[in-house]
Structures are given as C-alpha cells and as structure tokens.
Amino acid sequence: KQEVTQIPAALSVPEGENLVLNCSFTDSAIYNLQWFRQDPGKGLTSLLLIQSSQREQTSGRLNASLDKSSGRSTLYIAASQPGDSATYLCAVRRLGTSGSRLTFGEGTQLTVNP
Amino acid sequence: NAGVTQTPKFQVLKTGQSMTLQCAQDMNHEYMSWYRQDPGMGLRLIHYSVGAGITDQGEVPNGYNVSRSTTEDFPLRLLSAAPSQTSVYFCASSRTGNTEAFFGQGTRLTVV
C-alpha cells in the first residue's frame, strides 16, 4: 500500500526566506507526483506536476524535484511572501485496480510572516 | 473556464437522509474522482471513474454510490447519511490517468 508522508507538518518563516517542503512515498512505482496548494476553506490548486521520468519542474518561484528511486520529492519556494501562506499537499499517482489513482500526504501548513 | 464545478457548497443533513453531491467538468476529461478530507486523515479516495460507464472503489467507498453516464458528470450519492460522513468532499478530474488533476471547490457536508 502506498503511503505518502510530508515533513514538517507546519512551518513558520519570515518573509523573504527560501524554504523547502519535503514529501516521501513508500512505493516507487508511480506515474507522476503533483504538488498542490490549499487555502483555508478552499479547493486544491495545482502547482506542479512531475512525471516519473522527470527530475524537476519549475514555475516562477517554485521548483519541485523528484527522486523516484529514493521515494522523495521536494518543493522549493524562493523568496517567500505572505501570500504563500497556505497548506501544501503532495500526491503520487499509481496504478489502481482499474486505471490510476492519487494518494495524498497530509500536507505542510506554511505561514510566512511579514 | 468553469473547470470542475461542485454543488452544493454547503449542506446539512439529518441522519438517515439521502442526497446527491454533483460534480461536472467541461474539459472533456476521462478521469474523475471523489475524495473526502478530514482533519488528521488527509484526502482519501472514495470512488473514481476512468470513463463513461466505468467506476471503481477507492479507499473508503462504504456508504457511497457513484455512476458515470456521461463524460461530464460524476455524481456521488449518499443513500442513508451518517454522522461519520460529516466531511469536506472534493471532486477531481484529469484528461487521462497520467496527467494533471484539477479539483473543484468542495462541498462541506454536516450530518446531524
């Protein structure tokens, strides 16, 4: 059974700091890994998708890496801003009994202080 | 772009009542899924569909039914609501089984 773990569960940083969020998964037989952002009371917003054959993806101040063999992904946020405050979730997609399915970590709650 | 639309946004049910949570997407996506999100449990997969007429169970399917008669719609039915089904429900879709997933804004359900 695939398990996804995110560390730390919560993180508080001053504005402007560079930071790294971690995601680990137990089964390396994945199709892809996706990072999401969730604001309080809202839905999930997709940030980055990394296919299993890729090592990293970048979007603006965000960079996500994937090391499938070790079962790890990191989300790097450069020059953090108060608007980055949210919960960040990672999810891995793997084969199910019919088609593929996403398995989520519990998230890292990020607070960026002005 | 409407994307993934869920209705209603909020609902209060009494134990034993039935209801249907609606989910529609306008992106012609084949894959659609339902998740529930509970504190300390993360998002857990309830049911999913890989195309019209095809559905399968996820981690926590008991108490929920689904069907997929069209590509666009994937309703989730609670036949007899229980307090344990109090949660936030999210619908998601993706073009295929290996592409980016998009989520709706959620339905907050309370069963009293």
PDB file of C-alpha atoms in Angstrom:
ATOM      1  CA  LYS A   1       0.000   0.000   0.000  1.00  0.00           C
ATOM      2  CA  GLN A   2       1.334   3.394  -0.977  1.00  0.00           C
ATOM      3  CA  GLU A   3       1.961   5.786   1.910  1.00  0.00           C
ATOM      4  CA  VAL A   4       2.846   9.441   1.485  1.00  0.00           C
ATOM      5  CA  THR A   5       4.457  11.472   4.274  1.00  0.00           C
ATOM      6  CA  GLN A   6       5.062  15.207   4.404  1.00  0.00           C
ATOM      7  CA  ILE A   7       7.536  16.795   6.774  1.00  0.00           C
ATOM      8  CA  PRO A   8       7.275  19.168   8.513  1.00  0.00           C
ATOM      9  CA  ALA A   9       3.560  19.275   9.347  1.00  0.00           C
ATOM     10  CA  ALA A  10       3.824  23.021   9.953  1.00  0.00           C
ATOM     11  CA  LEU A  11       6.403  25.670   9.160  1.00  0.00           C
ATOM     12  CA  SER A  12       6.621  29.357  10.043  1.00  0.00           C
ATOM     13  CA  VAL A  13       9.197  31.572   8.329  1.00  0.00           C
ATOM     14  CA  PRO A  14       9.903  35.289   7.917  1.00  0.00           C
ATOM     15  CA  GLU A  15       9.155  36.927   4.599  1.00  0.00           C
ATOM     16  CA  GLY A  16      11.938  36.630   2.029  1.00  0.00           C
ATOM     17  CA  GLU A  17      13.294  33.307   3.251  1.00  0.00           C
ATOM     18  CA  ASN A  18      13.909  30.409   0.851  1.00  0.00           C
ATOM     19  CA  LEU A  19      12.326  27.200   2.064  1.00  0.00           C
ATOM     20  CA  VAL A  20      11.997  23.506   1.271  1.00  0.00           C
ATOM     21  CA  LEU A  21       8.996  21.261   1.823  1.00  0.00           C
ATOM     22  CA  ASN A  22       9.501  17.513   1.820  1.00  0.00           C
ATOM     23  CA  CYS A  23       7.400  14.631   0.546  1.00  0.00           C
ATOM     24  CA  SER A  24       8.282  10.942   0.772  1.00  0.00           C
ATOM     25  CA  PHE A  25       6.468   7.888  -0.590  1.00  0.00           C
ATOM     26  CA  THR A  26       6.915   4.190   0.036  1.00  0.00           C
ATOM     27  CA  ASP A  27       6.226   2.658  -3.405  1.00  0.00           C
ATOM     28  CA  SER A  28       8.453   3.943  -6.204  1.00  0.00           C
ATOM     29  CA  ALA A  29       6.189   2.510  -8.942  1.00  0.00           C
ATOM     30  CA  ILE A  30       4.467   5.825  -9.610  1.00  0.00           C
ATOM     31  CA  TYR A  31       3.289   7.537 -12.782  1.00  0.00           C
ATOM     32  CA  ASN A  32       3.787  11.057 -11.522  1.00  0.00           C
ATOM     33  CA  LEU A  33       3.825  13.340  -8.480  1.00  0.00           C
ATOM     34  CA  GLN A  34       1.802  16.516  -8.150  1.00  0.00           C
ATOM     35  CA  TRP A  35       2.114  19.417  -5.711  1.00  0.00           C
ATOM     36  CA  PHE A  36      -0.982  21.367  -4.698  1.00  0.00           C
ATOM     37  CA  ARG A  37      -1.752  24.428  -2.653  1.00  0.00           C
ATOM     38  CA  GLN A  38      -4.865  24.687  -0.469  1.00  0.00           C
ATOM     39  CA  ASP A  39      -6.054  27.909   1.131  1.00  0.00           C
ATOM     40  CA  PRO A  40      -8.343  27.685   4.173  1.00  0.00           C
ATOM     41  CA  GLY A  41     -11.868  26.648   3.201  1.00  0.00           C
ATOM     42  CA  LYS A  42     -10.934  26.352  -0.466  1.00  0.00           C
ATOM     43  CA  GLY A  43     -10.218  23.678  -3.019  1.00  0.00           C
ATOM     44  CA  LEU A  44      -6.843  22.415  -4.208  1.00  0.00           C
ATOM     45  CA  THR A  45      -4.866  24.406  -6.745  1.00  0.00           C
ATOM     46  CA  SER A  46      -2.329  22.515  -8.837  1.00  0.00           C
ATOM     47  CA  LEU A  47       1.196  23.945  -8.622  1.00  0.00           C
ATOM     48  CA  LEU A  48       3.491  21.497 -10.392  1.00  0.00           C
ATOM     49  CA  LEU A  49       3.291  18.055 -11.971  1.00  0.00           C
ATOM     50  CA  ILE A  50       6.416  15.900 -12.325  1.00  0.00           C
ATOM     51  CA  GLN A  51       6.253  12.788 -14.476  1.00  0.00           C
ATOM     52  CA  SER A  52       8.119   9.711 -13.230  1.00  0.00           C
ATOM     53  CA  SER A  53      10.727  10.120 -15.972  1.00  0.00           C
ATOM     54  CA  GLN A  54      11.491  13.728 -14.983  1.00  0.00           C
ATOM     55  CA  ARG A  55      13.814  15.051 -12.280  1.00  0.00           C
ATOM     56  CA  GLU A  56      12.343  18.505 -11.727  1.00  0.00           C
ATOM     57  CA  GLN A  57       9.812  21.112 -12.779  1.00  0.00           C
ATOM     58  CA  THR A  58       9.855  24.876 -12.305  1.00  0.00           C
ATOM     59  CA  SER A  59       7.147  27.502 -12.230  1.00  0.00           C
ATOM     60  CA  GLY A  60       8.096  31.022 -11.209  1.00  0.00           C
ATOM     61  CA  ARG A  61       9.487  30.944  -7.658  1.00  0.00           C
ATOM     62  CA  LEU A  62       8.605  27.264  -7.270  1.00  0.00           C
ATOM     63  CA  ASN A  63      10.845  24.330  -8.083  1.00  0.00           C
ATOM     64  CA  ALA A  64       9.899  20.718  -7.476  1.00  0.00           C
ATOM     65  CA  SER A  65      12.298  17.805  -7.684  1.00  0.00           C
ATOM     66  CA  LEU A  66      11.670  14.072  -7.820  1.00  0.00           C
ATOM     67  CA  ASP A  67      13.957  11.187  -6.868  1.00  0.00           C
ATOM     68  CA  LYS A  68      11.827   8.174  -7.616  1.00  0.00           C
ATOM     69  CA  SER A  69      14.407   5.596  -6.556  1.00  0.00           C
ATOM     70  CA  SER A  70      14.623   7.015  -3.039  1.00  0.00           C
ATOM     71  CA  GLY A  71      10.920   7.859  -2.859  1.00  0.00           C
ATOM     72  CA  ARG A  72      11.377  11.594  -2.276  1.00  0.00           C
ATOM     73  CA  SER A  73      10.235  14.906  -3.662  1.00  0.00           C
ATOM     74  CA  THR A  74      10.962  18.437  -2.528  1.00  0.00           C
ATOM     75  CA  LEU A  75       9.175  21.702  -3.218  1.00  0.00           C
ATOM     76  CA  TYR A  76      11.489  24.695  -3.093  1.00  0.00           C
ATOM     77  CA  ILE A  77       9.940  28.139  -2.642  1.00  0.00           C
ATOM     78  CA  ALA A  78      12.249  31.057  -3.296  1.00  0.00           C
ATOM     79  CA  ALA A  79      11.905  34.471  -1.665  1.00  0.00           C
ATOM     80  CA  SER A  80       8.769  33.561   0.270  1.00  0.00           C
ATOM     81  CA  GLN A  81       5.912  36.078   0.579  1.00  0.00           C
ATOM     82  CA  PRO A  82       2.951  36.342   2.996  1.00  0.00           C
ATOM     83  CA  GLY A  83       0.696  35.353   0.073  1.00  0.00           C
ATOM     84  CA  ASP A  84       2.444  31.967   0.007  1.00  0.00           C
ATOM     85  CA  SER A  85       0.821  31.120   3.344  1.00  0.00           C
ATOM     86  CA  ALA A  86      -1.309  28.015   2.753  1.00  0.00           C
ATOM     87  CA  THR A  87      -1.247  24.243   3.148  1.00  0.00           C
ATOM     88  CA  TYR A  88       0.900  22.451   0.574  1.00  0.00           C
ATOM     89  CA  LEU A  89      -0.027  18.909  -0.400  1.00  0.00           C
ATOM     90  CA  CYS A  90       1.833  16.359  -2.447  1.00  0.00           C
ATOM     91  CA  ALA A  91       0.146  13.437  -4.177  1.00  0.00           C
ATOM     92  CA  VAL A  92       1.543  10.463  -6.066  1.00  0.00           C
ATOM     93  CA  ARG A  93      -0.310   8.760  -8.886  1.00  0.00           C
ATOM     94  CA  ARG A  94      -0.034   5.000  -9.169  1.00  0.00           C
ATOM     95  CA  LEU A  95      -1.824   2.128 -10.833  1.00  0.00           C
ATOM     96  CA  GLY A  96      -5.132   1.025  -9.272  1.00  0.00           C
ATOM     97  CA  THR A  97      -7.360  -1.969 -10.000  1.00  0.00           C
ATOM     98  CA  SER A  98      -8.805  -0.081 -12.989  1.00  0.00           C
ATOM     99  CA  GLY A  99      -6.781   2.901 -14.048  1.00  0.00           C
ATOM    100  CA  SER A 100      -4.616   5.070 -11.835  1.00  0.00           C
ATOM    101  CA  ARG A 101      -5.309   6.867  -8.562  1.00  0.00           C
ATOM    102  CA  LEU A 102      -3.824   9.666  -6.435  1.00  0.00           C
ATOM    103  CA  THR A 103      -2.585   9.125  -2.875  1.00  0.00           C
ATOM    104  CA  PHE A 104      -2.096  12.258  -0.775  1.00  0.00           C
ATOM    105  CA  GLY A 105       0.132  13.267   2.073  1.00  0.00           C
ATOM    106  CA  GLU A 106      -1.393  15.166   4.979  1.00  0.00           C
ATOM    107  CA  GLY A 107       0.222  18.423   3.971  1.00  0.00           C
ATOM    108  CA  THR A 108       2.572  21.065   5.328  1.00  0.00           C
ATOM    109  CA  GLN A 109       0.917  24.192   6.724  1.00  0.00           C
ATOM    110  CA  LEU A 110       3.116  27.149   5.786  1.00  0.00           C
ATOM    111  CA  THR A 111       2.943  30.570   7.408  1.00  0.00           C
ATOM    112  CA  VAL A 112       5.062  33.384   6.001  1.00  0.00           C
ATOM    113  CA  ASN A 113       5.278  36.296   8.426  1.00  0.00           C
ATOM    114  CA  PRO A 114       5.617  39.887   7.156  1.00  0.00           C
TER     115      PRO A 114
ATOM    116  CA  ASN B   1     -13.185  28.484 -17.828  1.00  0.00           C
ATOM    117  CA  ALA B   2     -15.530  26.681 -15.450  1.00  0.00           C
ATOM    118  CA  GLY B   3     -13.190  23.699 -14.840  1.00  0.00           C
ATOM    119  CA  VAL B   4     -14.592  21.381 -12.159  1.00  0.00           C
ATOM    120  CA  THR B   5     -17.850  22.572 -10.608  1.00  0.00           C
ATOM    121  CA  GLN B   6     -19.315  21.116  -7.424  1.00  0.00           C
ATOM    122  CA  THR B   7     -22.758  21.758  -5.996  1.00  0.00           C
ATOM    123  CA  PRO B   8     -23.879  22.468  -3.369  1.00  0.00           C
ATOM    124  CA  LYS B   9     -21.075  24.258  -1.493  1.00  0.00           C
ATOM    125  CA  PHE B  10     -22.634  23.597   1.911  1.00  0.00           C
ATOM    126  CA  GLN B  11     -25.221  21.070   3.086  1.00  0.00           C
ATOM    127  CA  VAL B  12     -26.668  19.958   6.417  1.00  0.00           C
ATOM    128  CA  LEU B  13     -28.412  16.577   6.524  1.00  0.00           C
ATOM    129  CA  LYS B  14     -30.173  14.643   9.215  1.00  0.00           C
ATOM    130  CA  THR B  15     -29.061  11.093   9.927  1.00  0.00           C
ATOM    131  CA  GLY B  16     -30.738   8.713   7.519  1.00  0.00           C
ATOM    132  CA  GLN B  17     -31.452  11.268   4.803  1.00  0.00           C
ATOM    133  CA  SER B  18     -30.179  10.770   1.286  1.00  0.00           C
ATOM    134  CA  MET B  19     -28.627  13.261  -1.072  1.00  0.00           C
ATOM    135  CA  THR B  20     -26.517  13.591  -4.194  1.00  0.00           C
ATOM    136  CA  LEU B  21     -23.393  15.701  -4.476  1.00  0.00           C
ATOM    137  CA  GLN B  22     -22.991  16.971  -8.003  1.00  0.00           C
ATOM    138  CA  CYS B  23     -19.742  17.248  -9.941  1.00  0.00           C
ATOM    139  CA  ALA B  24     -19.371  18.455 -13.508  1.00  0.00           C
ATOM    140  CA  GLN B  25     -16.334  19.220 -15.645  1.00  0.00           C
ATOM    141  CA  ASP B  26     -16.182  20.949 -19.015  1.00  0.00           C
ATOM    142  CA  MET B  27     -12.668  19.884 -20.045  1.00  0.00           C
ATOM    143  CA  ASN B  28     -13.622  16.572 -21.688  1.00  0.00           C
ATOM    144  CA  HIS B  29     -11.587  14.705 -19.092  1.00  0.00           C
ATOM    145  CA  GLU B  30     -11.813  10.919 -18.942  1.00  0.00           C
ATOM    146  CA  TYR B  31     -10.801  10.507 -15.291  1.00  0.00           C
ATOM    147  CA  MET B  32     -12.997  11.745 -12.444  1.00  0.00           C
ATOM    148  CA  SER B  33     -12.697  11.061  -8.715  1.00  0.00           C
ATOM    149  CA  TRP B  34     -14.302  11.799  -5.370  1.00  0.00           C
ATOM    150  CA  TYR B  35     -12.282  12.431  -2.198  1.00  0.00           C
ATOM    151  CA  ARG B  36     -13.162  13.291   1.352  1.00  0.00           C
ATOM    152  CA  GLN B  37     -10.942  15.440   3.529  1.00  0.00           C
ATOM    153  CA  ASP B  38     -10.955  15.045   7.292  1.00  0.00           C
ATOM    154  CA  PRO B  39      -8.646  16.597   9.931  1.00  0.00           C
ATOM    155  CA  GLY B  40      -5.694  14.330  10.634  1.00  0.00           C
ATOM    156  CA  MET B  41      -6.668  11.937   7.815  1.00  0.00           C
ATOM    157  CA  GLY B  42      -5.763  13.908   4.709  1.00  0.00           C
ATOM    158  CA  LEU B  43      -7.623  13.349   1.449  1.00  0.00           C
ATOM    159  CA  ARG B  44      -8.923   9.840   0.919  1.00  0.00           C
ATOM    160  CA  LEU B  45     -10.266   8.419  -2.318  1.00  0.00           C
ATOM    161  CA  ILE B  46     -13.924   7.330  -2.245  1.00  0.00           C
ATOM    162  CA  HIS B  47     -14.690   6.293  -5.835  1.00  0.00           C
ATOM    163  CA  TYR B  48     -13.214   7.014  -9.207  1.00  0.00           C
ATOM    164  CA  SER B  49     -14.058   6.614 -12.890  1.00  0.00           C
ATOM    165  CA  VAL B  50     -11.801   6.131 -15.886  1.00  0.00           C
ATOM    166  CA  GLY B  51     -14.524   6.922 -18.397  1.00  0.00           C
ATOM    167  CA  ALA B  52     -18.262   6.919 -19.004  1.00  0.00           C
ATOM    168  CA  GLY B  53     -19.782   3.690 -17.739  1.00  0.00           C
ATOM    169  CA  ILE B  54     -16.687   2.646 -15.745  1.00  0.00           C
ATOM    170  CA  THR B  55     -16.320   3.172 -11.991  1.00  0.00           C
ATOM    171  CA  ASP B  56     -14.238   1.622  -9.237  1.00  0.00           C
ATOM    172  CA  GLN B  57     -13.890   1.832  -5.480  1.00  0.00           C
ATOM    173  CA  GLY B  58     -11.227   3.762  -3.656  1.00  0.00           C
ATOM    174  CA  GLU B  59     -10.054   3.531  -0.032  1.00  0.00           C
ATOM    175  CA  VAL B  60     -13.315   4.475   1.697  1.00  0.00           C
ATOM    176  CA  PRO B  61     -16.282   3.518  -0.549  1.00  0.00           C
ATOM    177  CA  ASN B  62     -18.749   2.268   2.079  1.00  0.00           C
ATOM    178  CA  GLY B  63     -21.923   4.338   2.290  1.00  0.00           C
ATOM    179  CA  TYR B  64     -21.414   5.982  -1.098  1.00  0.00           C
ATOM    180  CA  ASN B  65     -22.584   5.166  -4.616  1.00  0.00           C
ATOM    181  CA  VAL B  66     -21.492   6.580  -7.949  1.00  0.00           C
ATOM    182  CA  SER B  67     -22.334   6.224 -11.600  1.00  0.00           C
ATOM    183  CA  ARG B  68     -20.911   7.821 -14.730  1.00  0.00           C
ATOM    184  CA  SER B  69     -23.430   8.035 -17.542  1.00  0.00           C
ATOM    185  CA  THR B  70     -21.722  10.958 -19.328  1.00  0.00           C
ATOM    186  CA  THR B  71     -18.135  12.174 -19.631  1.00  0.00           C
ATOM    187  CA  GLU B  72     -19.042  15.480 -17.975  1.00  0.00           C
ATOM    188  CA  ASP B  73     -20.839  14.381 -14.805  1.00  0.00           C
ATOM    189  CA  PHE B  74     -19.876  12.207 -11.850  1.00  0.00           C
ATOM    190  CA  PRO B  75     -22.451  12.434  -9.025  1.00  0.00           C
ATOM    191  CA  LEU B  76     -21.818  10.998  -5.555  1.00  0.00           C
ATOM    192  CA  ARG B  77     -24.830   9.586  -3.732  1.00  0.00           C
ATOM    193  CA  LEU B  78     -25.254   9.121  -0.005  1.00  0.00           C
ATOM    194  CA  LEU B  79     -28.132   6.696   0.440  1.00  0.00           C
ATOM    195  CA  SER B  80     -28.517   6.983   4.218  1.00  0.00           C
ATOM    196  CA  ALA B  81     -26.360   9.689   5.743  1.00  0.00           C
ATOM    197  CA  ALA B  82     -24.456   9.013   8.970  1.00  0.00           C
ATOM    198  CA  PRO B  83     -22.593  11.453  11.260  1.00  0.00           C
ATOM    199  CA  SER B  84     -19.342   9.728  10.235  1.00  0.00           C
ATOM    200  CA  GLN B  85     -19.899  11.141   6.734  1.00  0.00           C
ATOM    201  CA  THR B  86     -19.516  14.691   8.003  1.00  0.00           C
ATOM    202  CA  SER B  87     -16.587  15.924   5.931  1.00  0.00           C
ATOM    203  CA  VAL B  88     -15.467  18.118   3.075  1.00  0.00           C
ATOM    204  CA  TYR B  89     -15.906  16.401  -0.268  1.00  0.00           C
ATOM    205  CA  PHE B  90     -13.812  17.170  -3.319  1.00  0.00           C
ATOM    206  CA  CYS B  91     -14.291  16.132  -6.914  1.00  0.00           C
ATOM    207  CA  ALA B  92     -11.315  15.989  -9.281  1.00  0.00           C
ATOM    208  CA  SER B  93     -10.746  15.320 -12.958  1.00  0.00           C
ATOM    209  CA  SER B  94      -7.822  14.672 -15.276  1.00  0.00           C
ATOM    210  CA  ARG B  95      -7.567  14.199 -19.016  1.00  0.00           C
ATOM    211  CA  THR B  96      -6.009  10.754 -18.675  1.00  0.00           C
ATOM    212  CA  GLY B  97      -4.579   8.586 -15.919  1.00  0.00           C
ATOM    213  CA  ASN B  98      -1.189  10.246 -16.218  1.00  0.00           C
ATOM    214  CA  THR B  99      -1.965  13.949 -16.487  1.00  0.00           C
ATOM    215  CA  GLU B 100      -2.557  16.891 -14.182  1.00  0.00           C
ATOM    216  CA  ALA B 101      -5.513  16.623 -11.798  1.00  0.00           C
ATOM    217  CA  PHE B 102      -7.870  19.565 -11.263  1.00  0.00           C
ATOM    218  CA  PHE B 103     -10.104  19.947  -8.235  1.00  0.00           C
ATOM    219  CA  GLY B 104     -13.440  21.553  -7.535  1.00  0.00           C
ATOM    220  CA  GLN B 105     -14.007  23.980  -4.659  1.00  0.00           C
ATOM    221  CA  GLY B 106     -15.510  21.350  -2.390  1.00  0.00           C
ATOM    222  CA  THR B 107     -18.792  20.579  -0.638  1.00  0.00           C
ATOM    223  CA  ARG B 108     -18.869  20.926   3.139  1.00  0.00           C
ATOM    224  CA  LEU B 109     -21.338  18.346   4.460  1.00  0.00           C
ATOM    225  CA  THR B 110     -22.573  18.122   8.029  1.00  0.00           C
ATOM    226  CA  VAL B 111     -24.710  15.191   9.158  1.00  0.00           C
ATOM    227  CA  VAL B 112     -26.539  15.727  12.451  1.00  0.00           C
TER     228      VAL B 112
END
